[in-house]
C-alpha cells in the first residue's frame, strides 16, 4: 500500500487525523499526489468544525440563535461515503451547500471523490451526488441522490441527511445519513454519508 493509500486509510477510515503537514510540495511535477494536500485540508476543517476531543480541541457549538430570514450563504467542505462489506470502500470528496434564507431553499453538490479500492490502490471516482430542493430549517433535512464510478466500481446512492447549523452567527453545517439507499455494482450495501462544510467568506 502506497503512502497516499495509508494516509487515506488513517484519515478517512479512522476519521482521526489532524490538520497540517501538507504545505507546499504538491505542485505539478513535484512528485507529490495533490490528493494528499486535499486530505490535509479536509482534516484541518474537520478539527475546526467538529473538534478533536482526544487533543482537547472543541468544535463549533450548535446554533442557538435565530437563523437569518433573508439573504443567502454558501458553505464548502467535504463529504465521506463509506460502503460496508468484506472490504470497506471509503471515498472522500468536495462538498458545496448553497442556502437561500429568503426563499427557505437549499441545494448542493458533492463530487471530486477519491478513495482506496481493494487491490487497486487510491482511485478517482467520477460523477456527483446532488442535494436538491431541501427546505432550510434549524433541523436540516437534505435529500440527495447520485452516482459515482471508478476503478470498475459503480455506486448509486440516495437518501436524506439530517443536519445541524453550527455557530452563532451560523458559520458551519454538519449532516449525515447513517442508513442511505446504497448499491455497489448493482448489489445492495449498507454504509454512511457524512458532510461537513464551513461558510465561505463573503
Coordinates of C-alpha atoms in Angstrom, one line a residue:
X1 CA 0.0 0.0 0.0
X2 CA 1.4 3.4 -1.0
X3 CA 1.8 6.4 1.2
X4 CA -1.3 8.2 0.0
X5 CA -3.4 5.0 0.5
X6 CA -2.1 4.6 4.0
X7 CA -2.8 8.3 4.7
X8 CA -6.3 8.0 3.3
X9 CA -6.9 4.9 5.4
X10 CA -5.8 6.7 8.6
X11 CA -7.6 10.0 7.8
X12 CA -10.9 8.7 6.4
X13 CA -11.5 5.2 7.6
X14 CA -10.5 6.0 11.2
X15 CA -11.6 9.7 10.8
X16 CA -8.8 10.7 13.1
X17 CA -6.1 12.8 11.5
X18 CA -5.4 16.4 12.4
X19 CA -4.5 19.1 10.0
X20 CA -1.2 20.4 8.8
X21 CA 1.7 18.8 7.2
X22 CA 0.5 19.4 3.7
X23 CA 2.1 22.7 2.8
X24 CA 4.0 23.0 -0.4
X25 CA 5.3 20.1 -2.4
X26 CA 2.0 19.3 -4.2
X27 CA 2.6 21.5 -7.2
X28 CA 2.6 19.9 -10.7
X29 CA 5.8 17.9 -11.3
X30 CA 6.7 17.7 -7.6
X31 CA 6.0 14.0 -7.5
X32 CA 3.6 14.5 -4.6
X33 CA 0.0 13.4 -5.2
X34 CA -2.2 16.6 -4.9
X35 CA -4.9 14.5 -3.2
X36 CA -2.6 14.4 -0.2
X37 CA -3.0 18.2 0.2
X38 CA -6.8 17.8 -0.1
X39 CA -6.7 15.3 2.8
X40 CA -4.8 17.8 4.9
X41 CA -7.4 20.5 4.1
X42 CA -10.3 18.2 4.9
X43 CA -8.7 17.1 8.2
X44 CA -8.0 20.6 9.3
X45 CA -11.6 21.6 8.5
X46 CA -12.9 18.6 10.4
X47 CA -11.0 19.6 13.5
X48 CA -12.1 23.3 13.2
X49 CA -15.8 22.3 12.9
X50 CA -16.2 19.1 14.8
X51 CA -13.2 19.4 17.2
X52 CA -10.9 16.7 18.4
X53 CA -11.8 15.5 22.0
X54 CA -8.6 13.4 22.2
X55 CA -6.5 16.6 21.7
X56 CA -8.7 18.8 23.8
X57 CA -9.9 20.8 20.8
X58 CA -13.6 21.9 21.0
X59 CA -15.7 22.1 17.8
X60 CA -18.2 24.7 16.8
X61 CA -21.2 24.6 19.1
X62 CA -24.7 24.1 17.6
X63 CA -26.5 27.3 16.6
X64 CA -28.8 28.6 19.4
X65 CA -29.8 32.0 17.9
X66 CA -32.4 32.6 15.2
X67 CA -31.5 31.7 11.6
X68 CA -31.3 34.6 9.1
X69 CA -34.6 35.4 7.4
X70 CA -33.1 36.8 4.2
X71 CA -30.0 36.7 2.1
X72 CA -28.0 33.6 1.1
X73 CA -24.9 31.7 2.2
X74 CA -22.5 29.3 0.6
X75 CA -20.8 26.5 2.5
X76 CA -17.9 24.5 1.3
X77 CA -16.2 21.5 2.8
X78 CA -16.0 17.7 2.3
X79 CA -18.1 14.6 2.2
X80 CA -17.2 11.0 3.1
X81 CA -19.0 8.0 1.8
X82 CA -18.4 4.6 3.4
X83 CA -19.6 1.4 1.7
X84 CA -19.5 -1.5 4.1
X85 CA -18.6 -5.1 3.0
X86 CA -16.0 -7.7 3.4
X87 CA -13.6 -4.9 2.4
X88 CA -15.0 -1.5 3.1
X89 CA -14.8 1.1 0.3
X90 CA -14.3 4.6 1.7
X91 CA -14.5 7.7 -0.6
X92 CA -13.9 11.4 0.2
X93 CA -14.6 14.4 -1.9
X94 CA -15.6 18.0 -2.1
X95 CA -19.0 19.3 -0.9
X96 CA -20.8 22.6 -1.5
X97 CA -24.1 23.6 0.0
X98 CA -26.0 26.8 -1.1
X99 CA -28.7 28.2 1.2
X100 CA -31.2 30.9 0.3
X101 CA -32.7 32.1 3.6
X102 CA -35.2 34.4 1.9
X103 CA -36.8 31.5 -0.1
X104 CA -36.0 28.8 2.6
X105 CA -34.3 26.6 0.0
X106 CA -31.1 24.6 -0.1
X107 CA -29.2 22.9 -2.9
X108 CA -25.7 21.5 -3.2
X109 CA -23.3 19.0 -4.8
X110 CA -20.7 16.5 -3.7
X111 CA -18.1 15.5 -6.2
X112 CA -14.4 15.0 -6.9
X113 CA -14.4 11.8 -4.9
X114 CA -11.4 9.5 -4.5
X115 CA -10.6 6.6 -2.2
X116 CA -8.8 3.3 -1.7
X117 CA -10.2 0.5 -3.8
X118 CA -9.2 -3.0 -2.5
X119 CA -6.4 -4.3 -4.7
X120 CA -6.3 -1.1 -6.8
X121 CA -4.8 1.5 -4.5
X122 CA -6.2 5.1 -4.5
X123 CA -8.5 5.8 -7.4
X124 CA -10.5 8.8 -8.6
X125 CA -14.3 8.5 -8.9
X126 CA -16.3 10.5 -11.5
X127 CA -19.9 11.6 -11.1
X128 CA -21.6 13.5 -8.3
X129 CA -24.2 13.4 -5.6
X130 CA -26.7 16.2 -5.8
X131 CA -28.7 17.9 -2.9
X132 CA -31.9 19.3 -4.3
X133 CA -34.8 21.4 -3.1
X134 CA -34.2 20.9 0.6
X135 CA -36.1 23.3 2.9
X136 CA -34.0 25.5 5.2
X137 CA -34.9 24.9 8.9
X138 CA -33.0 24.6 12.2
X139 CA -33.0 20.8 11.8
X140 CA -31.8 20.4 8.2
X141 CA -33.2 17.5 6.1
X142 CA -31.0 17.4 3.0
X143 CA -32.4 15.0 0.3
X144 CA -29.7 13.8 -2.1
X145 CA -29.1 11.3 -4.9
X146 CA -26.3 10.5 -7.3
X147 CA -24.0 8.0 -8.9
X148 CA -20.2 7.6 -8.7
X149 CA -17.9 5.4 -10.8
X150 CA -14.2 4.5 -10.9
X151 CA -11.8 1.5 -11.0
X152 CA -14.6 -0.8 -12.2
X153 CA -16.9 0.2 -9.4
X154 CA -20.3 1.8 -9.9
X155 CA -22.1 3.3 -6.9
X156 CA -25.6 4.6 -6.7
X157 CA -26.7 6.4 -3.5
X158 CA -29.7 8.3 -2.3
X159 CA -31.4 9.3 0.9
X160 CA -31.8 12.2 3.4
X161 CA -29.0 13.6 5.6
X162 CA -30.0 15.0 8.9
X163 CA -28.0 18.2 9.6
X164 CA -27.5 21.0 12.1
X165 CA -26.3 24.5 11.9
X166 CA -23.2 25.4 13.9
X167 CA -22.1 28.7 15.4
X168 CA -23.7 32.0 16.4
X169 CA -24.0 33.5 13.9
X170 CA -24.1 30.5 11.6
X171 CA -20.6 29.6 10.3
X172 CA -20.8 25.8 9.5
X173 CA -23.1 22.8 9.0
X174 CA -22.7 19.1 9.7
X175 CA -25.0 16.5 8.2
X176 CA -25.1 12.7 8.0
X177 CA -27.2 9.7 6.8
X178 CA -26.4 6.5 8.7
X179 CA -28.6 4.4 6.5
X180 CA -28.6 5.5 2.9
X181 CA -30.1 3.7 0.0
X182 CA -26.8 2.3 -1.5
X183 CA -25.7 -0.1 -4.1
X184 CA -22.3 -1.2 -5.4
X185 CA -22.2 -2.8 -8.8
X186 CA -26.0 -3.4 -8.5
X187 CA -25.7 -5.1 -5.1
X188 CA -27.4 -3.5 -2.1
X189 CA -25.0 -2.5 0.6
X190 CA -25.0 -0.6 3.9
X191 CA -23.0 2.5 4.6
X192 CA -22.9 6.1 5.7
X193 CA -22.6 9.5 4.2
X194 CA -21.3 12.5 6.1
X195 CA -20.9 16.1 5.1
X196 CA -19.0 18.9 6.9
X197 CA -18.8 22.4 5.5
X198 CA -18.0 26.0 6.5
X199 CA -19.4 29.2 5.3
X200 CA -17.4 30.8 2.6
X201 CA -16.1 34.3 3.1
X202 CA -18.4 37.0 1.8

